[in-house]
PDB file of C-alpha atoms in Angstrom:
ATOM      1  CA  MET P   7     -12.598 -20.252 -11.011  1.00  0.00           C
ATOM      2  CA  SER P   8      -9.295 -18.386 -11.677  1.00  0.00           C
ATOM      3  CA  GLU P   9      -6.228 -20.661 -10.907  1.00  0.00           C
ATOM      4  CA  ILE P  10      -3.862 -20.390  -7.993  1.00  0.00           C
ATOM      5  CA  TYR P  11      -0.166 -20.817  -8.847  1.00  0.00           C
ATOM      6  CA  ASP P  12       2.027 -22.336  -6.164  1.00  0.00           C
ATOM      7  CA  CYS P  13       5.161 -20.164  -6.276  1.00  0.00           C
ATOM      8  CA  SER P  14       7.156 -22.683  -4.167  1.00  0.00           C
ATOM      9  CA  VAL P  15       6.966 -24.942  -7.361  1.00  0.00           C
ATOM     10  CA  ASP P  16       9.384 -23.773 -10.079  1.00  0.00           C
ATOM     11  CA  SER P  17       7.145 -24.626 -12.965  1.00  0.00           C
ATOM     12  CA  GLN P  18       4.114 -22.925 -11.408  1.00  0.00           C
ATOM     13  CA  LEU P  19       6.131 -19.894 -10.401  1.00  0.00           C
ATOM     14  CA  LEU P  20       7.292 -19.437 -13.927  1.00  0.00           C
ATOM     15  CA  THR P  21       3.779 -19.872 -15.416  1.00  0.00           C
ATOM     16  CA  GLY P  22       2.161 -17.839 -12.683  1.00  0.00           C
ATOM     17  CA  MET P  23       4.476 -14.852 -13.131  1.00  0.00           C
ATOM     18  CA  ARG P  24       4.184 -14.854 -16.939  1.00  0.00           C
ATOM     19  CA  LEU P  25       0.381 -15.013 -16.648  1.00  0.00           C
ATOM     20  CA  ALA P  26       0.339 -12.310 -14.096  1.00  0.00           C
ATOM     21  CA  ARG P  27       2.574 -10.009 -16.230  1.00  0.00           C
ATOM     22  CA  GLY P  28       0.242 -10.599 -19.036  1.00  0.00           C
ATOM     23  CA  ALA P  29      -2.805  -9.856 -16.972  1.00  0.00           C
ATOM     24  CA  ILE P  30      -1.448  -6.691 -15.634  1.00  0.00           C
ATOM     25  CA  GLY P  31      -0.462  -5.667 -19.072  1.00  0.00           C
ATOM     26  CA  ARG P  32      -4.209  -6.185 -20.305  1.00  0.00           C
ATOM     27  CA  GLY P  33      -5.621  -4.117 -17.275  1.00  0.00           C
ATOM     28  CA  GLU P  34      -6.750  -7.205 -15.391  1.00  0.00           C
ATOM     29  CA  LEU P  35      -6.267  -7.845 -11.630  1.00  0.00           C
ATOM     30  CA  VAL P  36      -3.800 -10.219  -9.942  1.00  0.00           C
ATOM     31  CA  VAL P  37      -3.446 -11.318  -6.266  1.00  0.00           C
ATOM     32  CA  ILE P  38       0.156 -11.325  -5.035  1.00  0.00           C
ATOM     33  CA  PRO P  39       1.749 -12.124  -1.820  1.00  0.00           C
ATOM     34  CA  THR P  40       3.491  -9.279   0.308  1.00  0.00           C
ATOM     35  CA  ASP P  41       5.295  -9.268   3.536  1.00  0.00           C
ATOM     36  CA  THR P  42       2.104  -8.039   5.270  1.00  0.00           C
ATOM     37  CA  VAL P  43      -0.940  -9.541   3.693  1.00  0.00           C
ATOM     38  CA  TYR P  44      -1.970 -10.642   0.255  1.00  0.00           C
ATOM     39  CA  GLY P  45      -2.568  -7.681  -2.189  1.00  0.00           C
ATOM     40  CA  LEU P  46      -4.992  -7.125  -5.003  1.00  0.00           C
ATOM     41  CA  ALA P  47      -2.871  -5.598  -7.686  1.00  0.00           C
ATOM     42  CA  ALA P  48      -3.548  -3.487 -10.977  1.00  0.00           C
ATOM     43  CA  ASP P  49      -1.478  -1.375 -13.332  1.00  0.00           C
ATOM     44  CA  ALA P  50      -1.275   2.001 -11.535  1.00  0.00           C
ATOM     45  CA  PHE P  51      -1.156   3.803 -14.823  1.00  0.00           C
ATOM     46  CA  ASN P  52      -4.421   2.136 -16.147  1.00  0.00           C
ATOM     47  CA  ALA P  53      -7.301   4.058 -14.904  1.00  0.00           C
ATOM     48  CA  THR P  54      -9.648   1.217 -16.066  1.00  0.00           C
ATOM     49  CA  ALA P  55      -7.786  -1.321 -14.208  1.00  0.00           C
ATOM     50  CA  VAL P  56      -7.659   0.660 -10.935  1.00  0.00           C
ATOM     51  CA  GLN P  57     -11.385   1.282 -11.218  1.00  0.00           C
ATOM     52  CA  ARG P  58     -11.767  -2.586 -11.675  1.00  0.00           C
ATOM     53  CA  LEU P  59      -9.764  -3.074  -8.548  1.00  0.00           C
ATOM     54  CA  LEU P  60     -11.970  -0.663  -6.606  1.00  0.00           C
ATOM     55  CA  ASP P  61     -15.176  -2.364  -7.899  1.00  0.00           C
ATOM     56  CA  ALA P  62     -13.814  -5.801  -6.988  1.00  0.00           C
ATOM     57  CA  LYS P  63     -13.438  -4.762  -3.517  1.00  0.00           C
ATOM     58  CA  GLY P  64     -16.680  -2.810  -3.363  1.00  0.00           C
ATOM     59  CA  ARG P  65     -14.841   0.396  -2.610  1.00  0.00           C
ATOM     60  CA  GLU P  66     -15.460   4.014  -3.771  1.00  0.00           C
ATOM     61  CA  ARG P  67     -12.977   6.432  -5.419  1.00  0.00           C
ATOM     62  CA  THR P  68     -12.789   8.321  -2.200  1.00  0.00           C
ATOM     63  CA  SER P  69     -10.547   5.308  -0.984  1.00  0.00           C
ATOM     64  CA  PRO P  70      -7.739   5.324  -3.742  1.00  0.00           C
ATOM     65  CA  PRO P  71      -5.237   2.449  -3.397  1.00  0.00           C
ATOM     66  CA  PRO P  72      -1.587   2.895  -2.306  1.00  0.00           C
ATOM     67  CA  VAL P  73       1.033   2.148  -4.821  1.00  0.00           C
ATOM     68  CA  LEU P  74       3.767  -0.505  -4.411  1.00  0.00           C
ATOM     69  CA  ILE P  75       7.058   0.194  -5.948  1.00  0.00           C
ATOM     70  CA  PRO P  76      10.133  -1.895  -6.702  1.00  0.00           C
ATOM     71  CA  GLY P  77      12.821   0.589  -5.184  1.00  0.00           C
ATOM     72  CA  LEU P  78      14.036   3.995  -4.280  1.00  0.00           C
ATOM     73  CA  PRO P  79      14.530   5.314  -7.745  1.00  0.00           C
ATOM     74  CA  THR P  80      10.692   4.981  -8.281  1.00  0.00           C
ATOM     75  CA  LEU P  81      10.112   6.789  -5.096  1.00  0.00           C
ATOM     76  CA  ASP P  82      11.811   9.856  -6.523  1.00  0.00           C
ATOM     77  CA  ALA P  83      10.024   9.441  -9.859  1.00  0.00           C
ATOM     78  CA  LEU P  84       6.563   9.345  -8.244  1.00  0.00           C
ATOM     79  CA  ALA P  85       6.826  11.991  -5.334  1.00  0.00           C
ATOM     80  CA  ARG P  86       6.979  15.617  -5.904  1.00  0.00           C
ATOM     81  CA  GLU P  87       9.503  15.893  -3.256  1.00  0.00           C
ATOM     82  CA  VAL P  88      10.982  13.518  -0.675  1.00  0.00           C
ATOM     83  CA  PRO P  89      11.926  15.351   2.686  1.00  0.00           C
ATOM     84  CA  ASP P  90      15.147  14.182   4.378  1.00  0.00           C
ATOM     85  CA  VAL P  91      13.149  12.700   7.381  1.00  0.00           C
ATOM     86  CA  VAL P  92      11.289  10.515   4.912  1.00  0.00           C
ATOM     87  CA  ARG P  93      14.552   9.346   3.194  1.00  0.00           C
ATOM     88  CA  THR P  94      15.846   8.470   6.693  1.00  0.00           C
ATOM     89  CA  LEU P  95      12.717   6.437   7.313  1.00  0.00           C
ATOM     90  CA  VAL P  96      12.714   4.574   3.992  1.00  0.00           C
ATOM     91  CA  ASP P  97      16.447   3.807   4.480  1.00  0.00           C
ATOM     92  CA  ALA P  98      15.705   2.256   7.754  1.00  0.00           C
ATOM     93  CA  PHE P  99      12.276   0.297   6.988  1.00  0.00           C
ATOM     94  CA  TRP P 100      12.348  -0.235   3.182  1.00  0.00           C
ATOM     95  CA  PRO P 101      11.694  -2.852   1.822  1.00  0.00           C
ATOM     96  CA  GLY P 102       9.110  -3.406   4.695  1.00  0.00           C
ATOM     97  CA  GLY P 103       5.980  -2.556   6.469  1.00  0.00           C
ATOM     98  CA  LEU P 104       6.024   1.192   6.195  1.00  0.00           C
ATOM     99  CA  THR P 105       3.725   3.177   3.834  1.00  0.00           C
ATOM    100  CA  VAL P 106       4.589   6.872   3.217  1.00  0.00           C
ATOM    101  CA  ILE P 107       2.033   9.528   2.000  1.00  0.00           C
ATOM    102  CA  LEU P 108       3.688  12.157  -0.125  1.00  0.00           C
ATOM    103  CA  HIS P 109       2.610  14.681  -2.718  1.00  0.00           C
ATOM    104  CA  ALA P 110       2.568  13.048  -6.180  1.00  0.00           C
ATOM    105  CA  GLN P 111       4.412  14.384  -9.187  1.00  0.00           C
ATOM    106  CA  PRO P 112       1.863  16.698 -10.858  1.00  0.00           C
ATOM    107  CA  SER P 113       2.928  15.332 -14.345  1.00  0.00           C
ATOM    108  CA  LEU P 114       1.902  11.799 -13.569  1.00  0.00           C
ATOM    109  CA  GLN P 115      -0.584  10.354 -16.030  1.00  0.00           C
ATOM    110  CA  TRP P 116      -2.572   8.114 -13.759  1.00  0.00           C
ATOM    111  CA  ASP P 117      -5.979   8.176 -11.925  1.00  0.00           C
ATOM    112  CA  LEU P 118      -5.972   6.422  -8.543  1.00  0.00           C
ATOM    113  CA  GLY P 119      -9.178   8.072  -7.362  1.00  0.00           C
ATOM    114  CA  GLU P 120      -9.716  11.155  -5.169  1.00  0.00           C
ATOM    115  CA  THR P 121      -6.151  11.412  -4.075  1.00  0.00           C
ATOM    116  CA  ARG P 122      -6.013  15.247  -3.806  1.00  0.00           C
ATOM    117  CA  GLY P 123      -2.595  15.249  -5.395  1.00  0.00           C
ATOM    118  CA  THR P 124      -0.995  12.726  -3.035  1.00  0.00           C
ATOM    119  CA  VAL P 125       0.080   9.207  -3.167  1.00  0.00           C
ATOM    120  CA  ALA P 126       0.770   6.436  -0.584  1.00  0.00           C
ATOM    121  CA  LEU P 127       3.900   4.466  -1.462  1.00  0.00           C
ATOM    122  CA  ARG P 128       5.521   1.302  -0.138  1.00  0.00           C
ATOM    123  CA  MET P 129       8.344  -1.117  -1.201  1.00  0.00           C
ATOM    124  CA  PRO P 130       7.204  -4.495   0.040  1.00  0.00           C
ATOM    125  CA  ASP P 131       9.757  -6.996   1.444  1.00  0.00           C
ATOM    126  CA  HIS P 132       8.638  -9.959  -0.472  1.00  0.00           C
ATOM    127  CA  ARG P 133      10.589 -11.655  -3.361  1.00  0.00           C
ATOM    128  CA  ILE P 134       7.609 -12.491  -5.549  1.00  0.00           C
ATOM    129  CA  ALA P 135       6.135  -9.004  -5.207  1.00  0.00           C
ATOM    130  CA  LEU P 136       9.489  -7.304  -5.849  1.00  0.00           C
ATOM    131  CA  GLU P 137      10.092  -9.514  -9.003  1.00  0.00           C
ATOM    132  CA  LEU P 138       6.741  -8.671 -10.402  1.00  0.00           C
ATOM    133  CA  LEU P 139       7.178  -5.076  -9.718  1.00  0.00           C
ATOM    134  CA  SER P 140      10.540  -4.942 -11.503  1.00  0.00           C
ATOM    135  CA  GLU P 141       8.825  -6.102 -14.531  1.00  0.00           C
ATOM    136  CA  THR P 142       5.455  -4.352 -14.532  1.00  0.00           C
ATOM    137  CA  GLY P 143       6.536  -1.036 -12.763  1.00  0.00           C
ATOM    138  CA  PRO P 144       4.321   0.473  -9.993  1.00  0.00           C
ATOM    139  CA  LEU P 145       1.183  -1.265  -9.055  1.00  0.00           C
ATOM    140  CA  ALA P 146      -1.939  -0.064  -7.261  1.00  0.00           C
ATOM    141  CA  VAL P 147      -2.313  -2.573  -4.599  1.00  0.00           C
ATOM    142  CA  SER P 148      -5.111  -2.881  -2.075  1.00  0.00           C
ATOM    143  CA  SER P 149      -5.408  -5.772   0.462  1.00  0.00           C
ATOM    144  CA  ALA P 150      -7.001  -8.845  -1.185  1.00  0.00           C
ATOM    145  CA  ASN P 151     -10.358  -8.906   0.451  1.00  0.00           C
ATOM    146  CA  LEU P 152     -13.952  -7.595   0.044  1.00  0.00           C
ATOM    147  CA  SER P 153     -14.477  -4.224   1.921  1.00  0.00           C
ATOM    148  CA  GLY P 154     -15.387  -4.984   5.472  1.00  0.00           C
ATOM    149  CA  ARG P 155     -13.855  -8.479   5.535  1.00  0.00           C
ATOM    150  CA  PRO P 156     -10.519  -9.461   7.030  1.00  0.00           C
ATOM    151  CA  ALA P 157      -7.486  -9.118   4.722  1.00  0.00           C
ATOM    152  CA  ALA P 158      -6.401 -12.442   3.280  1.00  0.00           C
ATOM    153  CA  GLU P 159      -3.171 -13.995   4.564  1.00  0.00           C
ATOM    154  CA  THR P 160      -3.328 -16.939   2.100  1.00  0.00           C
ATOM    155  CA  ALA P 161      -4.044 -16.984  -1.612  1.00  0.00           C
ATOM    156  CA  GLY P 162      -6.925 -19.455  -0.925  1.00  0.00           C
ATOM    157  CA  ALA P 163      -8.710 -16.983   1.386  1.00  0.00           C
ATOM    158  CA  ALA P 164      -8.260 -14.273  -1.233  1.00  0.00           C
ATOM    159  CA  GLN P 165      -9.785 -16.517  -3.939  1.00  0.00           C
ATOM    160  CA  GLU P 166     -12.818 -17.291  -1.666  1.00  0.00           C
ATOM    161  CA  MET P 167     -13.731 -13.583  -1.488  1.00  0.00           C
ATOM    162  CA  LEU P 168     -12.600 -12.266  -4.830  1.00  0.00           C
ATOM    163  CA  GLY P 169     -13.262 -15.253  -7.132  1.00  0.00           C
ATOM    164  CA  ASP P 170     -13.132 -14.678 -11.017  1.00  0.00           C
ATOM    165  CA  SER P 171     -12.828 -10.844 -10.494  1.00  0.00           C
ATOM    166  CA  VAL P 172      -8.996 -11.726 -10.426  1.00  0.00           C
ATOM    167  CA  ALA P 173      -7.274 -13.251 -13.387  1.00  0.00           C
ATOM    168  CA  VAL P 174      -4.311 -14.789 -11.599  1.00  0.00           C
ATOM    169  CA  TYR P 175      -3.637 -15.679  -8.053  1.00  0.00           C
ATOM    170  CA  LEU P 176       0.045 -16.054  -6.964  1.00  0.00           C
ATOM    171  CA  ASP P 177       0.666 -18.245  -3.824  1.00  0.00           C
ATOM    172  CA  GLY P 178       3.588 -17.314  -1.811  1.00  0.00           C
ATOM    173  CA  GLY P 179       2.572 -19.051   1.361  1.00  0.00           C
ATOM    174  CA  ASN P 180       1.333 -17.487   4.578  1.00  0.00           C
ATOM    175  CA  ALA P 181       1.648 -13.678   4.447  1.00  0.00           C
ATOM    176  CA  GLY P 182       2.849 -11.590   7.428  1.00  0.00           C
ATOM    177  CA  GLU P 183       4.865 -14.195   9.287  1.00  0.00           C
ATOM    178  CA  ALA P 184       7.937 -11.878   9.685  1.00  0.00           C
ATOM    179  CA  TYR P 185       5.907  -9.408  11.813  1.00  0.00           C
ATOM    180  CA  GLU P 186       4.327  -9.310  15.091  1.00  0.00           C
ATOM    181  CA  ALA P 187       0.528  -8.536  15.143  1.00  0.00           C
ATOM    182  CA  VAL P 188       1.118  -5.216  16.803  1.00  0.00           C
ATOM    183  CA  GLY P 189      -1.344  -3.120  14.737  1.00  0.00           C
ATOM    184  CA  GLU P 190      -4.682  -1.351  15.733  1.00  0.00           C
ATOM    185  CA  ARG P 191      -6.665  -4.578  15.913  1.00  0.00           C
ATOM    186  CA  PRO P 192      -6.271  -8.161  17.188  1.00  0.00           C
ATOM    187  CA  GLY P 193      -4.086 -10.055  14.556  1.00  0.00           C
ATOM    188  CA  ASP P 194      -3.227  -6.805  12.839  1.00  0.00           C
ATOM    189  CA  ARG P 195      -0.108  -7.114  10.570  1.00  0.00           C
ATOM    190  CA  SER P 196      -0.835  -4.040   8.376  1.00  0.00           C
ATOM    191  CA  SER P 197       1.824  -1.735   7.302  1.00  0.00           C
ATOM    192  CA  THR P 198       2.239   1.470   9.244  1.00  0.00           C
ATOM    193  CA  ILE P 199       1.051   4.513   7.289  1.00  0.00           C
ATOM    194  CA  VAL P 200       2.757   7.871   7.884  1.00  0.00           C
ATOM    195  CA  ASP P 201       1.831  11.054   6.390  1.00  0.00           C
ATOM    196  CA  ALA P 202       4.530  13.443   5.271  1.00  0.00           C
ATOM    197  CA  THR P 203       2.749  15.875   3.175  1.00  0.00           C
ATOM    198  CA  ARG P 204       3.036  18.632   5.759  1.00  0.00           C
ATOM    199  CA  ILE P 205       6.815  18.520   6.184  1.00  0.00           C
ATOM    200  CA  ALA P 206       7.624  21.277   3.645  1.00  0.00           C
ATOM    201  CA  ASP P 207       5.268  23.649   5.354  1.00  0.00           C
ATOM    202  CA  GLY P 208       6.742  23.289   8.840  1.00  0.00           C
ATOM    203  CA  GLY P 209       4.697  20.401  10.046  1.00  0.00           C
ATOM    204  CA  ARG P 210       5.711  17.017  11.425  1.00  0.00           C
ATOM    205  CA  LEU P 211       5.163  13.363  10.448  1.00  0.00           C
ATOM    206  CA  ARG P 212       1.887  12.083  11.379  1.00  0.00           C
ATOM    207  CA  ILE P 213       0.980   8.337  12.016  1.00  0.00           C
ATOM    208  CA  VAL P 214      -2.139   7.683  10.162  1.00  0.00           C
ATOM    209  CA  ARG P 215      -2.433   4.112  10.879  1.00  0.00           C
ATOM    210  CA  ALA P 216      -0.294   2.202  13.521  1.00  0.00           C
ATOM    211  CA  GLY P 217       0.844  -0.986  12.043  1.00  0.00           C
ATOM    212  CA  VAL P 218       3.897  -3.509  12.139  1.00  0.00           C
ATOM    213  CA  ILE P 219       6.390  -0.504  12.479  1.00  0.00           C
ATOM    214  CA  THR P 220       5.655   0.875  15.824  1.00  0.00           C
ATOM    215  CA  ARG P 221       5.880   4.490  17.046  1.00  0.00           C
ATOM    216  CA  ALA P 222       8.821   3.485  19.098  1.00  0.00           C
ATOM    217  CA  ASP P 223      10.479   2.087  15.982  1.00  0.00           C
ATOM    218  CA  LEU P 224       9.933   5.330  14.171  1.00  0.00           C
ATOM    219  CA  GLU P 225      11.078   7.472  16.978  1.00  0.00           C
ATOM    220  CA  ARG P 226      14.306   5.502  17.262  1.00  0.00           C
ATOM    221  CA  VAL P 227      15.220   6.407  13.788  1.00  0.00           C
ATOM    222  CA  VAL P 228      13.914  10.090  13.403  1.00  0.00           C
ATOM    223  CA  GLY P 229      13.369  11.122  16.976  1.00  0.00           C
ATOM    224  CA  ALA P 230      10.217  11.867  18.870  1.00  0.00           C
ATOM    225  CA  ASP P 231      10.168  15.479  17.948  1.00  0.00           C
ATOM    226  CA  ALA P 232       9.748  14.593  14.240  1.00  0.00           C
ATOM    227  CA  ILE P 233       6.383  12.939  14.765  1.00  0.00           C
ATOM    228  CA  GLU P 234       3.115  14.501  15.959  1.00  0.00           C
ATOM    229  CA  PRO P 235       2.109  13.263  19.496  1.00  0.00           C
ATOM    230  CA  GLU P 236      -0.263  10.435  19.815  1.00  0.00           C
ATOM    231  CA  GLY P 237      -3.769  11.643  19.729  1.00  0.00           C
ATOM    232  CA  ALA P 238      -2.916  15.188  18.600  1.00  0.00           C
ATOM    233  CA  ALA P 239      -4.974  16.920  15.878  1.00  0.00           C
ATOM    234  CA  ALA P 240      -3.072  17.415  12.579  1.00  0.00           C
ATOM    235  CA  GLU P 241      -0.865  20.383  12.693  1.00  0.00           C
ATOM    236  CA  ALA P 242      -1.785  23.263  10.576  1.00  0.00           C
ATOM    237  CA  PRO P 243       0.723  24.326   7.841  1.00  0.00           C
ATOM    238  CA  ALA P 244       2.448  27.607   7.811  1.00  0.00           C
ATOM    239  CA  ALA P 245       0.127  30.528   7.451  1.00  0.00           C
ATOM    240  CA  ASP P 246       1.327  31.327   3.862  1.00  0.00           C
ATOM    241  CA  ALA P 247       1.471  27.812   2.781  1.00  0.00           C
ATOM    242  CA  PRO P 248      -1.316  25.937   0.842  1.00  0.00           C
ATOM    243  CA  ALA P 249      -3.214  23.267   2.664  1.00  0.00           C
ATOM    244  CA  ALA P 250      -2.023  19.778   1.974  1.00  0.00           C
ATOM    245  CA  ASP P 251      -4.527  17.066   2.000  1.00  0.00           C
ATOM    246  CA  ALA P 252      -3.282  13.556   2.289  1.00  0.00           C
ATOM    247  CA  PRO P 253      -5.008  10.878   0.324  1.00  0.00           C
ATOM    248  CA  ALA P 254      -7.266   8.079   1.358  1.00  0.00           C
ATOM    249  CA  ALA P 255      -4.714   5.512   2.388  1.00  0.00           C
ATOM    250  CA  ASP P 256      -7.119   2.979   0.883  1.00  0.00           C
ATOM    251  CA  ALA P 257      -9.438   1.518   3.412  1.00  0.00           C
ATOM    252  CA  ALA P 258      -8.805  -2.108   2.579  1.00  0.00           C
ATOM    253  CA  THR P 259      -7.906  -4.368   5.529  1.00  0.00           C
ATOM    254  CA  GLU P 260      -4.467  -5.252   5.579  1.00  0.00           C
ATOM    255  CA  GLU P 261      -4.992  -7.213   8.637  1.00  0.00           C
ATOM    256  CA  ALA P 262      -8.332  -7.180  10.353  1.00  0.00           C
ATOM    257  CA  SER P 263     -11.775  -5.799   9.388  1.00  0.00           C
ATOM    258  CA  PRO P 264     -11.517  -2.284   8.038  1.00  0.00           C
ATOM    259  CA  ALA P 265     -13.258   1.043   8.842  1.00  0.00           C
ATOM    260  CA  ASP P 266     -14.128   2.227   5.480  1.00  0.00           C
ATOM    261  CA  ALA P 267     -12.857   5.808   5.901  1.00  0.00           C
ATOM    262  CA  ALA P 268     -10.194   7.913   4.275  1.00  0.00           C
ATOM    263  CA  ALA P 269      -7.141   9.146   6.046  1.00  0.00           C
ATOM    264  CA  GLU P 270      -6.708  12.725   5.366  1.00  0.00           C
ATOM    265  CA  SER P 271      -4.339  15.301   6.696  1.00  0.00           C
ATOM    266  CA  GLY P 272      -6.369  17.669   9.008  1.00  0.00           C
ATOM    267  CA  ALA P 273      -9.330  15.571   9.017  1.00  0.00           C
ATOM    268  CA  ASP P 274     -10.554  12.671  11.289  1.00  0.00           C
ATOM    269  CA  GLY P 275     -10.468   9.652   9.246  1.00  0.00           C
ATOM    270  CA  GLU P 276      -9.355   6.103   9.927  1.00  0.00           C
ATOM    271  CA  ALA P 277      -6.529   4.854   7.747  1.00  0.00           C
ATOM    272  CA  ASP P 278      -7.212   2.179   5.172  1.00  0.00           C
ATOM    273  CA  ARG P 279      -5.827  -1.149   5.441  1.00  0.00           C
ATOM    274  CA  ALA P 280      -3.861  -1.295   2.223  1.00  0.00           C
ATOM    275  CA  ALA P 281      -1.594  -4.119   1.328  1.00  0.00           C
ATOM    276  CA  SER P 282       1.085  -1.518   0.973  1.00  0.00           C
TER     277      SER P 282
END
C-alpha cells in the first residue's frame, strides 16, 4: 500500500513533498489536501497521467477534471479570455472555494478529456496544495474518491478507496473545516462552480453547482443581475455568436455522493464534484 506522509511532521512533509513532485513528474497520481476535500492530482499536461486519474476513479473522458492553479498569472495563461466579472469574483474568492469555467487557450498542449475547448479553474486555499502547485505547475485534480462514493475528507479515507493507484498520499489533516457544509447535499463542502463561457456573447454567469460560496456571496460581489436566476435555463448567446459549451466540471464528489453527469452550458447536467 502506498504510504501516507503526515505533513504536520517536518521530516514527513519534506519527504512527502519531494516524493509527490517526483511522482507528478513521472506521470503518477498523488493525493493532496485542499481547502474543500482531498484531491487526486495529476500533471495537467500529461495526457497519460490524466487518463490514469480518470481510470483510478472509474470515470469517462466525458467528465474531464478541473485544474488547480497556484495563482492569478496562471489564470491568464490558461484561459483564452477572463471577463471583468470573473476577475472581480476571483479577487474576492481566490484562493478559496470557487471554480470558474472559462474558454481554454487554444494553443495549450494538453488533453483533459472532452472539454469542448473549456477548462474549470480554481486556486485552492491550502498551504500544501499551493506549495506543490508552485513547483509542479497546473494540476488536473478531481476529488479523491471512487466514482459514486463520498469524497474523502482525510488522507486515510482516500487511501481506503484508491489504494495503490496513487503513488503518494499527503496528509494535511481534515479537509473542509474552514467552510460550512452549505452545498447541494448534506455535509457538502464542495467548491461552487460558475460557468462564465457565455459572458463574451452577452450572457450571464451561471451557477453550475452550488457549493461553499453561496449565491448570496456571489451577488454581494457582482450583483444579482450578473447571474442567471436560480432554475433558469441557460441563456442563449447572441444570434451571431458561436455556441459556447462548458466542460464537464468533473463529476467527482467533492463532498457527498456524486451524480455522474457533465455540467454543460445549455444542457441539463449535474455538476461534478471536483476537488477544485
